[in-house]
Amino acid sequence: SQQGEEDPQALSIQEGENATMNCSYKTSINNLQWYRQNSGRGLVHLILIRSNEREKHSGRLRVTLDTSKKSSSLLITASRAADTASYFCATEGGSYIPTFGRGTSLIVHP
Amino acid sequence: DGGITQSPKYLFRKEGQNVTLSCEQNLNHDAMYWYRQDPGQGLRLIYYSQIVNDFQKGDIAEGYSVSREKKESFPLTVTSAQKNPTAFYLCAGSPTAATNEKLFFGSGTQLSVL
């Protein structure tokens, strides 16, 4: 089954800086989703971008999708200590069930 | 307080024992899912159900079983055949079994072997 792969695996920044995470995938998709997971908790849906969209915004989040390069990026602007979490991309292709990558662990230092 | 409720938060299994993880939802979701999460790995799909009384194997179904007798409930049994059960288990739901739906997750159950 296809799987998104996030890059980098770990990211450490200072509060106020921007955080960028990337996701690459292998085959064509219907949509790509980003989720957030705080340590020891379930995942929370952040944003869904469809294959015919190139960019979406939600608050401090900006997601881009480049289907020609089979990649997506998640940008968190003006990061806060509370943004510390793992971030996962999930791709939905032939079936309706999202397939998750291994995640990027983000640490934001106050 | 609504959503996807998993219990217990922590569970310990002895050798040769079957254990059942509970997942209940009050969101009226048709579709429900079980994922396994290991450190450093992504979520892997164990089983999913599109509708009551129906379920399908995911990528790593061996050693697990499920039932979907009620819309609200999708319990996962980890059988003695699962030789490496230690992991974080996540239950999720979506309104329908269709494309472009987002998943709603429970808070997870950490299963460990004694």
JSON list of C-alpha atoms in Angstrom, two decimals:
[
{"chain": "A", "resi": 1, "resn": "SER", "atom": "CA", "xyz": [0.00, 0.00, 0.00]},
{"chain": "A", "resi": 2, "resn": "GLN", "atom": "CA", "xyz": [1.25, 3.48, -0.74]},
{"chain": "A", "resi": 3, "resn": "GLN", "atom": "CA", "xyz": [2.66, 5.52, 2.06]},
{"chain": "A", "resi": 4, "resn": "GLY", "atom": "CA", "xyz": [3.71, 9.08, 2.58]},
{"chain": "A", "resi": 5, "resn": "GLU", "atom": "CA", "xyz": [7.19, 9.63, 3.94]},
{"chain": "A", "resi": 6, "resn": "GLU", "atom": "CA", "xyz": [7.81, 12.71, 6.05]},
{"chain": "A", "resi": 7, "resn": "ASP", "atom": "CA", "xyz": [11.02, 14.67, 6.12]},
{"chain": "A", "resi": 8, "resn": "PRO", "atom": "CA", "xyz": [12.75, 15.54, 8.36]},
{"chain": "A", "resi": 9, "resn": "GLN", "atom": "CA", "xyz": [12.18, 12.84, 10.99]},
{"chain": "A", "resi": 10, "resn": "ALA", "atom": "CA", "xyz": [12.88, 15.38, 13.71]},
{"chain": "A", "resi": 11, "resn": "LEU", "atom": "CA", "xyz": [12.86, 19.17, 13.83]},
{"chain": "A", "resi": 12, "resn": "SER", "atom": "CA", "xyz": [13.91, 21.44, 16.68]},
{"chain": "A", "resi": 13, "resn": "ILE", "atom": "CA", "xyz": [13.26, 25.19, 16.52]},
{"chain": "A", "resi": 14, "resn": "GLN", "atom": "CA", "xyz": [12.83, 28.25, 18.71]},
{"chain": "A", "resi": 15, "resn": "GLU", "atom": "CA", "xyz": [9.47, 29.78, 19.49]},
{"chain": "A", "resi": 16, "resn": "GLY", "atom": "CA", "xyz": [8.50, 32.33, 16.87]},
{"chain": "A", "resi": 17, "resn": "GLU", "atom": "CA", "xyz": [10.31, 30.58, 14.04]},
{"chain": "A", "resi": 18, "resn": "ASN", "atom": "CA", "xyz": [8.56, 28.85, 11.16]},
{"chain": "A", "resi": 19, "resn": "ALA", "atom": "CA", "xyz": [8.50, 25.06, 10.89]},
{"chain": "A", "resi": 20, "resn": "THR", "atom": "CA", "xyz": [8.37, 23.29, 7.55]},
{"chain": "A", "resi": 21, "resn": "MET", "atom": "CA", "xyz": [7.72, 19.58, 7.13]},
{"chain": "A", "resi": 22, "resn": "ASN", "atom": "CA", "xyz": [7.62, 17.69, 3.86]},
{"chain": "A", "resi": 23, "resn": "CYS", "atom": "CA", "xyz": [5.82, 14.58, 2.69]},
{"chain": "A", "resi": 24, "resn": "SER", "atom": "CA", "xyz": [6.59, 12.53, -0.40]},
{"chain": "A", "resi": 25, "resn": "TYR", "atom": "CA", "xyz": [4.49, 9.73, -1.82]},
{"chain": "A", "resi": 26, "resn": "LYS", "atom": "CA", "xyz": [4.75, 7.24, -4.64]},
{"chain": "A", "resi": 27, "resn": "THR", "atom": "CA", "xyz": [1.51, 6.89, -6.56]},
{"chain": "A", "resi": 28, "resn": "SER", "atom": "CA", "xyz": [-1.40, 9.11, -7.56]},
{"chain": "A", "resi": 29, "resn": "ILE", "atom": "CA", "xyz": [-3.71, 10.26, -4.79]},
{"chain": "A", "resi": 30, "resn": "ASN", "atom": "CA", "xyz": [-7.25, 11.58, -4.27]},
{"chain": "A", "resi": 31, "resn": "ASN", "atom": "CA", "xyz": [-6.17, 13.73, -1.35]},
{"chain": "A", "resi": 32, "resn": "LEU", "atom": "CA", "xyz": [-3.48, 14.24, 1.24]},
{"chain": "A", "resi": 33, "resn": "GLN", "atom": "CA", "xyz": [-4.16, 14.95, 4.89]},
{"chain": "A", "resi": 34, "resn": "TRP", "atom": "CA", "xyz": [-2.04, 16.21, 7.76]},
{"chain": "A", "resi": 35, "resn": "TYR", "atom": "CA", "xyz": [-2.57, 15.11, 11.35]},
{"chain": "A", "resi": 36, "resn": "ARG", "atom": "CA", "xyz": [-1.00, 16.09, 14.64]},
{"chain": "A", "resi": 37, "resn": "GLN", "atom": "CA", "xyz": [-0.29, 13.81, 17.61]},
{"chain": "A", "resi": 38, "resn": "ASN", "atom": "CA", "xyz": [0.68, 14.92, 21.08]},
{"chain": "A", "resi": 39, "resn": "SER", "atom": "CA", "xyz": [2.75, 12.39, 23.01]},
{"chain": "A", "resi": 40, "resn": "GLY", "atom": "CA", "xyz": [0.69, 9.41, 24.17]},
{"chain": "A", "resi": 41, "resn": "ARG", "atom": "CA", "xyz": [-2.50, 10.71, 22.58]},
{"chain": "A", "resi": 42, "resn": "GLY", "atom": "CA", "xyz": [-4.60, 10.13, 19.50]},
{"chain": "A", "resi": 43, "resn": "LEU", "atom": "CA", "xyz": [-4.19, 11.95, 16.21]},
{"chain": "A", "resi": 44, "resn": "VAL", "atom": "CA", "xyz": [-6.03, 15.15, 15.44]},
{"chain": "A", "resi": 45, "resn": "HIS", "atom": "CA", "xyz": [-6.91, 16.11, 11.88]},
{"chain": "A", "resi": 46, "resn": "LEU", "atom": "CA", "xyz": [-5.38, 19.41, 10.75]},
{"chain": "A", "resi": 47, "resn": "ILE", "atom": "CA", "xyz": [-6.09, 19.88, 7.07]},
{"chain": "A", "resi": 48, "resn": "LEU", "atom": "CA", "xyz": [-7.07, 17.99, 3.92]},
{"chain": "A", "resi": 49, "resn": "ILE", "atom": "CA", "xyz": [-5.92, 19.04, 0.47]},
{"chain": "A", "resi": 50, "resn": "ARG", "atom": "CA", "xyz": [-7.44, 17.47, -2.62]},
{"chain": "A", "resi": 51, "resn": "SER", "atom": "CA", "xyz": [-5.44, 16.42, -5.65]},
{"chain": "A", "resi": 52, "resn": "ASN", "atom": "CA", "xyz": [-6.77, 19.33, -7.73]},
{"chain": "A", "resi": 53, "resn": "GLU", "atom": "CA", "xyz": [-5.74, 21.91, -5.11]},
{"chain": "A", "resi": 54, "resn": "ARG", "atom": "CA", "xyz": [-2.30, 23.46, -4.81]},
{"chain": "A", "resi": 55, "resn": "GLU", "atom": "CA", "xyz": [-2.46, 25.33, -1.52]},
{"chain": "A", "resi": 56, "resn": "LYS", "atom": "CA", "xyz": [-4.66, 25.58, 1.56]},
{"chain": "A", "resi": 57, "resn": "HIS", "atom": "CA", "xyz": [-4.52, 27.68, 4.69]},
{"chain": "A", "resi": 58, "resn": "SER", "atom": "CA", "xyz": [-5.91, 27.18, 8.15]},
{"chain": "A", "resi": 59, "resn": "GLY", "atom": "CA", "xyz": [-4.89, 29.70, 10.78]},
{"chain": "A", "resi": 60, "resn": "ARG", "atom": "CA", "xyz": [-1.09, 29.47, 11.12]},
{"chain": "A", "resi": 61, "resn": "LEU", "atom": "CA", "xyz": [-0.96, 26.39, 8.90]},
{"chain": "A", "resi": 62, "resn": "ARG", "atom": "CA", "xyz": [-0.18, 26.44, 5.21]},
{"chain": "A", "resi": 63, "resn": "VAL", "atom": "CA", "xyz": [-0.22, 23.27, 3.14]},
{"chain": "A", "resi": 64, "resn": "THR", "atom": "CA", "xyz": [0.98, 22.94, -0.43]},
{"chain": "A", "resi": 65, "resn": "LEU", "atom": "CA", "xyz": [0.62, 20.04, -2.82]},
{"chain": "A", "resi": 66, "resn": "ASP", "atom": "CA", "xyz": [2.68, 19.40, -5.94]},
{"chain": "A", "resi": 67, "resn": "THR", "atom": "CA", "xyz": [1.24, 16.35, -7.68]},
{"chain": "A", "resi": 68, "resn": "SER", "atom": "CA", "xyz": [3.91, 16.47, -10.41]},
{"chain": "A", "resi": 69, "resn": "LYS", "atom": "CA", "xyz": [6.59, 15.96, -7.76]},
{"chain": "A", "resi": 70, "resn": "LYS", "atom": "CA", "xyz": [4.35, 13.79, -5.58]},
{"chain": "A", "resi": 71, "resn": "SER", "atom": "CA", "xyz": [5.09, 15.92, -2.56]},
{"chain": "A", "resi": 72, "resn": "SER", "atom": "CA", "xyz": [3.40, 18.13, 0.01]},
{"chain": "A", "resi": 73, "resn": "SER", "atom": "CA", "xyz": [4.64, 20.53, 2.63]},
{"chain": "A", "resi": 74, "resn": "LEU", "atom": "CA", "xyz": [3.19, 21.73, 5.92]},
{"chain": "A", "resi": 75, "resn": "LEU", "atom": "CA", "xyz": [4.29, 25.13, 7.14]},
{"chain": "A", "resi": 76, "resn": "ILE", "atom": "CA", "xyz": [3.57, 26.28, 10.69]},
{"chain": "A", "resi": 77, "resn": "THR", "atom": "CA", "xyz": [4.22, 29.99, 11.01]},
{"chain": "A", "resi": 78, "resn": "ALA", "atom": "CA", "xyz": [5.24, 31.79, 14.21]},
{"chain": "A", "resi": 79, "resn": "SER", "atom": "CA", "xyz": [5.53, 28.51, 16.10]},
{"chain": "A", "resi": 80, "resn": "ARG", "atom": "CA", "xyz": [4.68, 28.20, 19.78]},
{"chain": "A", "resi": 81, "resn": "ALA", "atom": "CA", "xyz": [5.82, 25.77, 22.46]},
{"chain": "A", "resi": 82, "resn": "ALA", "atom": "CA", "xyz": [2.31, 24.27, 22.31]},
{"chain": "A", "resi": 83, "resn": "ASP", "atom": "CA", "xyz": [2.99, 23.22, 18.69]},
{"chain": "A", "resi": 84, "resn": "THR", "atom": "CA", "xyz": [5.41, 20.59, 20.01]},
{"chain": "A", "resi": 85, "resn": "ALA", "atom": "CA", "xyz": [4.04, 17.29, 18.68]},
{"chain": "A", "resi": 86, "resn": "SER", "atom": "CA", "xyz": [4.46, 14.72, 15.92]},
{"chain": "A", "resi": 87, "resn": "TYR", "atom": "CA", "xyz": [2.99, 15.54, 12.54]},
{"chain": "A", "resi": 88, "resn": "PHE", "atom": "CA", "xyz": [1.85, 12.89, 10.07]},
{"chain": "A", "resi": 89, "resn": "CYS", "atom": "CA", "xyz": [0.84, 13.02, 6.46]},
{"chain": "A", "resi": 90, "resn": "ALA", "atom": "CA", "xyz": [-1.72, 10.54, 5.20]},
{"chain": "A", "resi": 91, "resn": "THR", "atom": "CA", "xyz": [-2.41, 9.81, 1.57]},
{"chain": "A", "resi": 92, "resn": "GLU", "atom": "CA", "xyz": [-5.64, 8.47, 0.14]},
{"chain": "A", "resi": 93, "resn": "GLY", "atom": "CA", "xyz": [-5.37, 6.85, -3.25]},
{"chain": "A", "resi": 94, "resn": "GLY", "atom": "CA", "xyz": [-7.19, 3.85, -4.67]},
{"chain": "A", "resi": 95, "resn": "SER", "atom": "CA", "xyz": [-9.24, 3.13, -1.54]},
{"chain": "A", "resi": 96, "resn": "TYR", "atom": "CA", "xyz": [-10.84, 5.63, 0.79]},
{"chain": "A", "resi": 97, "resn": "ILE", "atom": "CA", "xyz": [-8.60, 4.66, 3.69]},
{"chain": "A", "resi": 98, "resn": "PRO", "atom": "CA", "xyz": [-5.69, 7.02, 4.48]},
{"chain": "A", "resi": 99, "resn": "THR", "atom": "CA", "xyz": [-2.22, 5.50, 4.68]},
{"chain": "A", "resi": 100, "resn": "PHE", "atom": "CA", "xyz": [0.08, 7.19, 7.18]},
{"chain": "A", "resi": 101, "resn": "GLY", "atom": "CA", "xyz": [3.77, 8.00, 7.08]},
{"chain": "A", "resi": 102, "resn": "ARG", "atom": "CA", "xyz": [6.19, 7.74, 10.00]},
{"chain": "A", "resi": 103, "resn": "GLY", "atom": "CA", "xyz": [5.83, 11.32, 11.09]},
{"chain": "A", "resi": 104, "resn": "THR", "atom": "CA", "xyz": [7.98, 14.34, 11.87]},
{"chain": "A", "resi": 105, "resn": "SER", "atom": "CA", "xyz": [8.69, 15.04, 15.53]},
{"chain": "A", "resi": 106, "resn": "LEU", "atom": "CA", "xyz": [8.63, 18.80, 16.13]},
{"chain": "A", "resi": 107, "resn": "ILE", "atom": "CA", "xyz": [10.05, 20.40, 19.27]},
{"chain": "A", "resi": 108, "resn": "VAL", "atom": "CA", "xyz": [9.52, 24.11, 19.78]},
{"chain": "A", "resi": 109, "resn": "HIS", "atom": "CA", "xyz": [11.72, 25.60, 22.48]},
{"chain": "A", "resi": 110, "resn": "PRO", "atom": "CA", "xyz": [10.25, 28.48, 24.50]},
{"chain": "B", "resi": 1, "resn": "ASP", "atom": "CA", "xyz": [-18.67, 14.71, 25.86]},
{"chain": "B", "resi": 2, "resn": "GLY", "atom": "CA", "xyz": [-18.63, 13.05, 22.48]},
{"chain": "B", "resi": 3, "resn": "GLY", "atom": "CA", "xyz": [-16.18, 11.37, 20.22]},
{"chain": "B", "resi": 4, "resn": "ILE", "atom": "CA", "xyz": [-14.23, 8.15, 20.04]},
{"chain": "B", "resi": 5, "resn": "THR", "atom": "CA", "xyz": [-13.63, 6.56, 23.45]},
{"chain": "B", "resi": 6, "resn": "GLN", "atom": "CA", "xyz": [-10.99, 3.90, 23.94]},
{"chain": "B", "resi": 7, "resn": "SER", "atom": "CA", "xyz": [-10.47, 1.87, 27.08]},
{"chain": "B", "resi": 8, "resn": "PRO", "atom": "CA", "xyz": [-8.47, 0.98, 28.98]},
{"chain": "B", "resi": 9, "resn": "LYS", "atom": "CA", "xyz": [-5.65, 3.52, 28.63]},
{"chain": "B", "resi": 10, "resn": "TYR", "atom": "CA", "xyz": [-3.08, 0.89, 29.65]},
{"chain": "B", "resi": 11, "resn": "LEU", "atom": "CA", "xyz": [-3.37, -2.88, 29.33]},
{"chain": "B", "resi": 12, "resn": "PHE", "atom": "CA", "xyz": [-1.05, -5.73, 30.21]},
{"chain": "B", "resi": 13, "resn": "ARG", "atom": "CA", "xyz": [-1.14, -9.14, 28.61]},
{"chain": "B", "resi": 14, "resn": "LYS", "atom": "CA", "xyz": [0.28, -12.38, 29.91]},
{"chain": "B", "resi": 15, "resn": "GLU", "atom": "CA", "xyz": [1.71, -15.06, 27.65]},
{"chain": "B", "resi": 16, "resn": "GLY", "atom": "CA", "xyz": [-1.00, -17.07, 25.92]},
{"chain": "B", "resi": 17, "resn": "GLN", "atom": "CA", "xyz": [-3.75, -14.67, 26.93]},
{"chain": "B", "resi": 18, "resn": "ASN", "atom": "CA", "xyz": [-6.29, -12.96, 24.68]},
{"chain": "B", "resi": 19, "resn": "VAL", "atom": "CA", "xyz": [-7.11, -9.37, 25.53]},
{"chain": "B", "resi": 20, "resn": "THR", "atom": "CA", "xyz": [-9.81, -7.06, 24.18]},
{"chain": "B", "resi": 21, "resn": "LEU", "atom": "CA", "xyz": [-9.48, -3.35, 23.57]},
{"chain": "B", "resi": 22, "resn": "SER", "atom": "CA", "xyz": [-12.67, -1.34, 23.64]},
{"chain": "B", "resi": 23, "resn": "CYS", "atom": "CA", "xyz": [-13.64, 1.37, 21.13]},
{"chain": "B", "resi": 24, "resn": "GLU", "atom": "CA", "xyz": [-16.97, 3.18, 21.41]},
{"chain": "B", "resi": 25, "resn": "GLN", "atom": "CA", "xyz": [-18.23, 6.17, 19.43]},
{"chain": "B", "resi": 26, "resn": "ASN", "atom": "CA", "xyz": [-21.25, 8.45, 19.68]},
{"chain": "B", "resi": 27, "resn": "LEU", "atom": "CA", "xyz": [-20.59, 10.32, 16.44]},
{"chain": "B", "resi": 28, "resn": "ASN", "atom": "CA", "xyz": [-22.91, 8.12, 14.35]},
{"chain": "B", "resi": 29, "resn": "HIS", "atom": "CA", "xyz": [-19.97, 7.19, 12.14]},
{"chain": "B", "resi": 30, "resn": "ASP", "atom": "CA", "xyz": [-20.48, 4.37, 9.65]},
{"chain": "B", "resi": 31, "resn": "ALA", "atom": "CA", "xyz": [-16.79, 3.56, 9.25]},
{"chain": "B", "resi": 32, "resn": "MET", "atom": "CA", "xyz": [-14.39, 2.54, 12.01]},
{"chain": "B", "resi": 33, "resn": "TYR", "atom": "CA", "xyz": [-10.72, 1.57, 11.97]},
{"chain": "B", "resi": 34, "resn": "TRP", "atom": "CA", "xyz": [-8.03, 0.03, 14.14]},
{"chain": "B", "resi": 35, "resn": "TYR", "atom": "CA", "xyz": [-4.40, 1.10, 13.73]},
{"chain": "B", "resi": 36, "resn": "ARG", "atom": "CA", "xyz": [-1.25, -0.09, 15.43]},
{"chain": "B", "resi": 37, "resn": "GLN", "atom": "CA", "xyz": [1.56, 2.39, 16.17]},
{"chain": "B", "resi": 38, "resn": "ASP", "atom": "CA", "xyz": [5.10, 1.30, 17.00]},
{"chain": "B", "resi": 39, "resn": "PRO", "atom": "CA", "xyz": [7.90, 3.72, 17.96]},
{"chain": "B", "resi": 40, "resn": "GLY", "atom": "CA", "xyz": [9.52, 5.22, 14.89]},
{"chain": "B", "resi": 41, "resn": "GLN", "atom": "CA", "xyz": [6.91, 3.77, 12.56]},
{"chain": "B", "resi": 42, "resn": "GLY", "atom": "CA", "xyz": [3.75, 5.14, 11.11]},
{"chain": "B", "resi": 43, "resn": "LEU", "atom": "CA", "xyz": [0.26, 3.88, 11.77]},
{"chain": "B", "resi": 44, "resn": "ARG", "atom": "CA", "xyz": [-0.47, 0.48, 10.29]},
{"chain": "B", "resi": 45, "resn": "LEU", "atom": "CA", "xyz": [-4.02, -0.61, 9.56]},
{"chain": "B", "resi": 46, "resn": "ILE", "atom": "CA", "xyz": [-5.20, -3.75, 11.37]},
{"chain": "B", "resi": 47, "resn": "TYR", "atom": "CA", "xyz": [-8.92, -3.97, 10.54]},
{"chain": "B", "resi": 48, "resn": "TYR", "atom": "CA", "xyz": [-11.63, -1.67, 9.30]},
{"chain": "B", "resi": 49, "resn": "SER", "atom": "CA", "xyz": [-15.40, -1.72, 9.11]},
{"chain": "B", "resi": 50, "resn": "GLN", "atom": "CA", "xyz": [-17.53, 0.17, 6.63]},
{"chain": "B", "resi": 51, "resn": "ILE", "atom": "CA", "xyz": [-20.87, -0.73, 8.16]},
{"chain": "B", "resi": 52, "resn": "VAL", "atom": "CA", "xyz": [-22.41, -2.76, 10.94]},
{"chain": "B", "resi": 53, "resn": "ASN", "atom": "CA", "xyz": [-21.86, -6.52, 10.69]},
{"chain": "B", "resi": 54, "resn": "ASP", "atom": "CA", "xyz": [-19.10, -6.06, 8.13]},
{"chain": "B", "resi": 55, "resn": "PHE", "atom": "CA", "xyz": [-15.34, -5.75, 8.54]},
{"chain": "B", "resi": 56, "resn": "GLN", "atom": "CA", "xyz": [-12.23, -6.21, 6.41]},
{"chain": "B", "resi": 57, "resn": "LYS", "atom": "CA", "xyz": [-8.61, -7.11, 7.09]},
{"chain": "B", "resi": 58, "resn": "GLY", "atom": "CA", "xyz": [-6.04, -4.38, 6.87]},
{"chain": "B", "resi": 59, "resn": "ASP", "atom": "CA", "xyz": [-2.30, -4.70, 6.28]},
{"chain": "B", "resi": 60, "resn": "ILE", "atom": "CA", "xyz": [-1.43, -6.49, 9.55]},
{"chain": "B", "resi": 61, "resn": "ALA", "atom": "CA", "xyz": [-4.54, -8.47, 10.59]},
{"chain": "B", "resi": 62, "resn": "GLU", "atom": "CA", "xyz": [-2.77, -11.67, 11.63]},
{"chain": "B", "resi": 63, "resn": "GLY", "atom": "CA", "xyz": [-3.15, -12.34, 15.35]},
{"chain": "B", "resi": 64, "resn": "TYR", "atom": "CA", "xyz": [-6.08, -9.92, 15.72]},
{"chain": "B", "resi": 65, "resn": "SER", "atom": "CA", "xyz": [-9.86, -10.21, 15.50]},
{"chain": "B", "resi": 66, "resn": "VAL", "atom": "CA", "xyz": [-12.72, -7.70, 15.55]},
{"chain": "B", "resi": 67, "resn": "SER", "atom": "CA", "xyz": [-16.50, -7.56, 15.63]},
{"chain": "B", "resi": 68, "resn": "ARG", "atom": "CA", "xyz": [-19.02, -4.89, 14.60]},
{"chain": "B", "resi": 69, "resn": "GLU", "atom": "CA", "xyz": [-22.34, -5.97, 16.08]},
{"chain": "B", "resi": 70, "resn": "LYS", "atom": "CA", "xyz": [-23.38, -2.41, 16.86]},
{"chain": "B", "resi": 71, "resn": "LYS", "atom": "CA", "xyz": [-22.68, 0.81, 15.01]},
{"chain": "B", "resi": 72, "resn": "GLU", "atom": "CA", "xyz": [-21.27, 2.38, 18.16]},
{"chain": "B", "resi": 73, "resn": "SER", "atom": "CA", "xyz": [-18.80, -0.35, 19.04]},
{"chain": "B", "resi": 74, "resn": "PHE", "atom": "CA", "xyz": [-15.75, -1.86, 17.33]},
{"chain": "B", "resi": 75, "resn": "PRO", "atom": "CA", "xyz": [-13.72, -3.93, 19.81]},
{"chain": "B", "resi": 76, "resn": "LEU", "atom": "CA", "xyz": [-10.32, -5.36, 18.93]},
{"chain": "B", "resi": 77, "resn": "THR", "atom": "CA", "xyz": [-9.10, -8.67, 20.36]},
{"chain": "B", "resi": 78, "resn": "VAL", "atom": "CA", "xyz": [-5.39, -9.30, 20.46]},
{"chain": "B", "resi": 79, "resn": "THR", "atom": "CA", "xyz": [-5.05, -13.07, 20.42]},
{"chain": "B", "resi": 80, "resn": "SER", "atom": "CA", "xyz": [-2.26, -15.28, 21.71]},
{"chain": "B", "resi": 81, "resn": "ALA", "atom": "CA", "xyz": [-1.25, -15.79, 18.07]},
{"chain": "B", "resi": 82, "resn": "GLN", "atom": "CA", "xyz": [0.05, -12.20, 17.98]},
{"chain": "B", "resi": 83, "resn": "LYS", "atom": "CA", "xyz": [3.61, -12.76, 19.15]},
{"chain": "B", "resi": 84, "resn": "ASN", "atom": "CA", "xyz": [4.67, -9.14, 19.38]},
{"chain": "B", "resi": 85, "resn": "PRO", "atom": "CA", "xyz": [1.63, -7.27, 20.68]},
{"chain": "B", "resi": 86, "resn": "THR", "atom": "CA", "xyz": [3.40, -4.47, 22.55]},
{"chain": "B", "resi": 87, "resn": "ALA", "atom": "CA", "xyz": [2.31, -1.28, 20.81]},
{"chain": "B", "resi": 88, "resn": "PHE", "atom": "CA", "xyz": [0.04, 1.74, 20.98]},
{"chain": "B", "resi": 89, "resn": "TYR", "atom": "CA", "xyz": [-3.38, 0.95, 19.50]},
{"chain": "B", "resi": 90, "resn": "LEU", "atom": "CA", "xyz": [-5.55, 3.64, 17.98]},
{"chain": "B", "resi": 91, "resn": "CYS", "atom": "CA", "xyz": [-9.20, 3.42, 17.03]},
{"chain": "B", "resi": 92, "resn": "ALA", "atom": "CA", "xyz": [-10.66, 5.90, 14.56]},
{"chain": "B", "resi": 93, "resn": "GLY", "atom": "CA", "xyz": [-13.94, 6.65, 12.86]},
{"chain": "B", "resi": 94, "resn": "SER", "atom": "CA", "xyz": [-15.16, 8.54, 9.83]},
{"chain": "B", "resi": 95, "resn": "PRO", "atom": "CA", "xyz": [-18.71, 9.61, 8.93]},
{"chain": "B", "resi": 96, "resn": "THR", "atom": "CA", "xyz": [-18.84, 7.42, 5.86]},
{"chain": "B", "resi": 97, "resn": "ALA", "atom": "CA", "xyz": [-16.67, 4.92, 4.02]},
{"chain": "B", "resi": 98, "resn": "ALA", "atom": "CA", "xyz": [-15.97, 7.35, 1.23]},
{"chain": "B", "resi": 99, "resn": "THR", "atom": "CA", "xyz": [-13.15, 9.44, -0.14]},
{"chain": "B", "resi": 100, "resn": "ASN", "atom": "CA", "xyz": [-12.20, 12.83, 1.30]},
{"chain": "B", "resi": 101, "resn": "GLU", "atom": "CA", "xyz": [-13.38, 11.99, 4.80]},
{"chain": "B", "resi": 102, "resn": "LYS", "atom": "CA", "xyz": [-11.20, 12.90, 7.75]},
{"chain": "B", "resi": 103, "resn": "LEU", "atom": "CA", "xyz": [-10.59, 10.45, 10.57]},
{"chain": "B", "resi": 104, "resn": "PHE", "atom": "CA", "xyz": [-11.48, 11.09, 14.19]},
{"chain": "B", "resi": 105, "resn": "PHE", "atom": "CA", "xyz": [-9.22, 9.27, 16.63]},
{"chain": "B", "resi": 106, "resn": "GLY", "atom": "CA", "xyz": [-9.58, 7.99, 20.15]},
{"chain": "B", "resi": 107, "resn": "SER", "atom": "CA", "xyz": [-6.86, 8.64, 22.72]},
{"chain": "B", "resi": 108, "resn": "GLY", "atom": "CA", "xyz": [-5.31, 5.20, 22.35]},
{"chain": "B", "resi": 109, "resn": "THR", "atom": "CA", "xyz": [-4.53, 2.10, 24.40]},
{"chain": "B", "resi": 110, "resn": "GLN", "atom": "CA", "xyz": [-0.97, 1.14, 25.29]},
{"chain": "B", "resi": 111, "resn": "LEU", "atom": "CA", "xyz": [-0.65, -2.63, 25.37]},
{"chain": "B", "resi": 112, "resn": "SER", "atom": "CA", "xyz": [2.34, -4.25, 27.01]},
{"chain": "B", "resi": 113, "resn": "VAL", "atom": "CA", "xyz": [3.35, -7.85, 27.59]},
{"chain": "B", "resi": 114, "resn": "LEU", "atom": "CA", "xyz": [4.10, -9.03, 31.14]}
]
